[in-house]
Amino acid sequence: EPEVTQTPSHQVTQMGQEVILRCVPISNHLYFYWYRQILGQKVEFLVSFYNNEISEKSEIFDDQFSVERPDGSNFTLKIRSTKLEDSAMYFCASSAPGYEQYFGPGTRLTVT
Amino acid sequence: AQKITQTQPGMFVQEKEAVTLDCTYDTSDPSYGLFWYKQPSSGEMIFLIYQGSYDQQNATEGRYSLNFQKARKSANLVISASQLGDSAMYFCAMRILVSGNTPLVFGKGTRLSVIA
């Protein structure tokens, strides 16, 4: 069964460093998303992406964040200068039009 | 804006018993979808069940069923014959159904513990 994959599973970085989180969505899906979950809290939407551009973003998704689909398979989330409060689980998801979103296993980001 | 409320931070259930996890929602849009996800301790988000606002019947998927009461704006998840492996966080979520795909809005979750 096709699935969303994410790398790395765990990333530790120092405050102020740039990180890139990678995702490979399900191959025939057209819509891609990033969500985050701070430990013990609910899952929050960051950004959605369709047709090579951002279709919607939340207040959390400020200028420190960017997304890219550099080739036909990968979907990346970049945080330019990480802060302690960026520590969270980051989930990538993908969907076909009108269908449920399938989540990847997540990347746990720890900023020290 | 949409809102999901899960009022039960934690629930306990005896193995083989049924359990209901509560979820209420708020939206002014008539066309929406309701979802339940399971998050085990390993952290991944597993899709369980979906209910559309125009669906006439309650959704069922194996041991999971969704008790959809539109007038009360509730979408409770019922797990029948609980198993130890059902111990996890459960999140209710919704999104507006428009052309394209809108993001999911999640509740705070309910931690279910199944007791042997």
Coordinates of C-alpha atoms in Angstrom, one line a residue:
Chain A
E1 CA 0.0 0.0 0.0
P2 CA 1.5 3.4 -0.9
E3 CA 2.5 5.6 1.9
V4 CA 3.9 9.0 2.7
T5 CA 7.6 8.9 3.9
Q6 CA 9.5 11.5 5.8
T7 CA 13.2 11.9 6.5
P8 CA 14.9 12.2 8.9
S9 CA 12.8 10.6 11.7
H10 CA 14.6 12.7 14.3
Q11 CA 16.6 15.9 13.8
V12 CA 18.6 17.7 16.5
T13 CA 19.8 21.2 15.7
Q14 CA 21.1 24.2 17.4
M15 CA 19.1 27.4 17.7
G16 CA 19.7 29.7 14.7
Q17 CA 20.6 26.8 12.3
E18 CA 18.7 26.0 9.2
V19 CA 16.9 22.7 8.8
I20 CA 15.2 21.0 5.9
L21 CA 12.6 18.4 6.5
R22 CA 11.9 16.0 3.6
C23 CA 8.8 14.2 2.5
V24 CA 7.9 11.9 -0.3
P25 CA 4.1 12.1 -0.8
I26 CA 2.0 9.3 -2.4
S27 CA 2.8 9.4 -6.0
N28 CA -0.6 10.2 -7.6
H29 CA -1.6 12.8 -5.0
L30 CA -1.7 16.4 -5.9
Y31 CA -2.1 18.2 -2.6
F32 CA 0.6 18.4 0.0
Y33 CA 0.6 19.7 3.5
W34 CA 2.8 20.3 6.5
Y35 CA 1.4 20.2 10.0
R36 CA 3.2 20.3 13.3
Q37 CA 2.5 19.0 16.8
I38 CA 4.2 20.5 19.8
L39 CA 4.7 17.8 22.4
G40 CA 1.4 17.0 24.2
Q41 CA -0.6 19.4 22.1
K42 CA -2.9 19.2 19.2
V43 CA -1.9 19.0 15.5
E44 CA -1.7 22.4 13.8
F45 CA -1.8 23.2 10.2
L46 CA 1.2 25.1 8.7
V47 CA 0.8 25.2 4.9
S48 CA -0.8 23.5 1.9
F49 CA 0.7 23.3 -1.5
Y50 CA -0.8 22.6 -4.9
N51 CA 0.3 23.0 -8.5
N52 CA 3.8 24.2 -7.4
E53 CA 2.6 27.0 -5.2
I54 CA 1.3 27.6 -1.7
S55 CA -2.5 27.4 -1.6
E56 CA -3.0 28.2 2.0
K57 CA -0.9 29.0 5.1
S58 CA -1.5 29.6 8.8
E59 CA -0.3 32.3 11.0
I60 CA 2.4 30.0 12.3
F61 CA 3.9 29.8 8.8
D62 CA 5.9 33.1 8.9
D63 CA 8.9 34.2 6.9
Q64 CA 11.2 31.7 8.7
F65 CA 9.4 28.9 6.9
S66 CA 9.4 27.9 3.2
V67 CA 8.3 25.0 1.2
E68 CA 9.4 23.6 -2.1
R69 CA 8.8 20.7 -4.4
P70 CA 12.3 20.5 -6.0
D71 CA 11.5 17.6 -8.2
G72 CA 8.6 15.3 -9.1
S73 CA 8.7 13.4 -5.8
N74 CA 10.1 15.3 -2.9
F75 CA 8.3 18.0 -0.8
T76 CA 10.4 19.9 1.6
L77 CA 9.9 22.3 4.6
K78 CA 12.8 24.6 5.4
I79 CA 13.1 26.5 8.6
R80 CA 15.7 29.2 8.1
S81 CA 16.8 30.1 11.6
T82 CA 15.4 27.7 14.2
K83 CA 14.1 28.8 17.5
L84 CA 13.6 26.7 20.7
E85 CA 9.8 26.9 20.2
D86 CA 10.2 25.2 16.8
S87 CA 10.8 22.0 18.6
A88 CA 7.9 19.7 17.6
M89 CA 6.8 16.8 15.5
Y90 CA 6.4 17.8 11.9
F91 CA 4.0 15.8 9.8
C92 CA 3.8 15.8 6.0
A93 CA 0.5 14.8 4.4
S94 CA -0.8 14.3 0.9
S95 CA -4.2 13.8 -0.7
A96 CA -5.9 13.2 -3.9
P97 CA -8.6 15.9 -4.7
G98 CA -11.6 15.5 -2.4
Y99 CA -10.2 12.6 -0.4
E100 CA -8.7 12.1 3.1
Q101 CA -5.2 13.2 3.9
Y102 CA -2.6 10.6 4.5
F103 CA 0.1 11.4 7.0
G104 CA 3.7 10.5 7.1
P105 CA 5.3 9.1 10.2
G106 CA 6.6 12.5 11.2
T107 CA 10.0 14.1 11.9
R108 CA 10.7 15.0 15.5
L109 CA 12.7 18.3 15.5
T110 CA 14.6 19.1 18.6
V111 CA 16.1 22.6 18.8
T112 CA 18.7 23.1 21.5
Chain B
A1 CA -13.6 29.4 11.1
Q2 CA -13.9 25.8 12.1
K3 CA -13.5 24.5 15.6
I4 CA -13.2 21.0 17.1
T5 CA -13.8 20.3 20.8
Q6 CA -12.8 17.1 22.5
T7 CA -13.8 17.3 26.2
Q8 CA -12.3 14.1 27.4
P9 CA -8.5 14.4 28.0
G10 CA -8.3 10.7 29.0
M11 CA -10.5 7.7 29.0
F12 CA -10.2 4.1 30.4
V13 CA -12.0 1.1 29.0
Q14 CA -11.9 -2.6 29.9
E15 CA -10.6 -4.9 27.1
K16 CA -13.5 -6.2 24.9
E17 CA -15.8 -3.4 26.0
A18 CA -17.1 -0.6 23.8
V19 CA -16.0 3.0 24.3
T20 CA -17.3 6.3 22.9
L21 CA -14.9 9.2 22.4
D22 CA -16.7 12.6 22.2
C23 CA -16.3 15.2 19.5
T24 CA -18.2 18.3 18.9
Y25 CA -17.6 20.7 16.0
D26 CA -18.5 24.2 14.9
T27 CA -18.7 25.6 11.4
S28 CA -21.1 27.7 9.5
D29 CA -20.3 26.0 6.2
P30 CA -22.9 23.4 5.1
S31 CA -20.4 21.1 3.3
Y32 CA -17.7 19.6 5.5
G33 CA -16.0 16.3 6.4
L34 CA -15.3 14.9 9.8
F35 CA -12.3 12.6 10.4
W36 CA -10.8 10.5 13.2
Y37 CA -7.2 9.8 13.5
K38 CA -5.3 7.5 15.9
Q39 CA -1.9 8.4 17.2
P40 CA -0.1 5.5 19.0
S41 CA 2.9 6.1 21.2
S42 CA 5.2 5.7 18.2
G43 CA 3.8 9.1 16.9
E44 CA 2.4 8.4 13.5
M45 CA -1.1 9.6 12.6
I46 CA -3.4 6.8 11.3
F47 CA -6.6 7.7 9.5
L48 CA -9.5 5.7 11.0
I49 CA -12.9 6.9 9.6
Y50 CA -14.6 9.7 7.6
Q51 CA -18.1 11.2 7.7
G52 CA -19.4 13.7 5.2
S53 CA -21.9 16.3 6.2
Y54 CA -24.4 15.1 3.6
D55 CA -24.0 11.4 4.3
Q56 CA -27.3 9.9 5.3
Q57 CA -25.8 7.0 7.2
N58 CA -23.3 6.8 10.0
A59 CA -19.8 5.7 8.8
T60 CA -18.4 2.4 9.9
E61 CA -15.0 0.8 9.4
G62 CA -14.6 -2.5 11.1
R63 CA -14.7 -2.0 14.8
Y64 CA -14.9 1.8 14.4
S65 CA -18.2 3.7 13.9
L66 CA -19.0 7.3 13.8
N67 CA -22.1 8.5 15.7
F68 CA -23.0 11.6 13.6
Q69 CA -25.6 13.8 15.0
K70 CA -25.8 16.8 12.7
A71 CA -28.3 18.9 14.7
R72 CA -26.1 18.6 17.8
K73 CA -22.9 19.1 15.8
S74 CA -21.4 16.0 17.3
A75 CA -19.3 13.2 15.7
N76 CA -18.5 10.7 18.3
L77 CA -16.2 7.8 17.6
V78 CA -17.4 4.4 18.9
I79 CA -14.8 1.6 19.2
S80 CA -16.4 -1.8 19.8
A81 CA -14.7 -4.7 21.4
S82 CA -11.6 -2.7 22.6
Q83 CA -8.2 -4.3 22.3
L84 CA -5.0 -3.5 24.1
G85 CA -3.6 -2.2 20.8
D86 CA -6.3 0.5 20.8
S87 CA -4.5 2.4 23.6
A88 CA -3.4 5.6 21.9
M89 CA -4.3 9.3 21.4
Y90 CA -7.4 9.9 19.3
F91 CA -7.9 13.1 17.4
C92 CA -11.1 14.3 15.8
A93 CA -10.7 16.7 12.9
M94 CA -12.7 18.4 10.2
R95 CA -12.3 20.3 7.0
I96 CA -14.5 22.3 4.7
L97 CA -15.3 20.5 1.5
V98 CA -14.7 22.9 -1.4
S99 CA -12.9 22.5 -4.7
G100 CA -9.4 21.7 -4.1
N101 CA -8.4 20.6 -0.6
T102 CA -8.7 22.5 2.6
P103 CA -6.5 21.9 5.7
L104 CA -7.7 19.8 8.6
V105 CA -8.5 21.4 11.9
F106 CA -7.9 19.2 14.9
G107 CA -9.2 18.9 18.4
K108 CA -6.9 18.5 21.4
G109 CA -7.3 14.7 21.5
T110 CA -8.4 12.0 23.9
R111 CA -5.9 9.5 25.4
L112 CA -7.6 6.1 25.5
S113 CA -6.2 3.5 27.8
V114 CA -7.4 -0.1 27.4
I115 CA -7.1 -2.2 30.5
A116 CA -6.7 -6.0 30.5

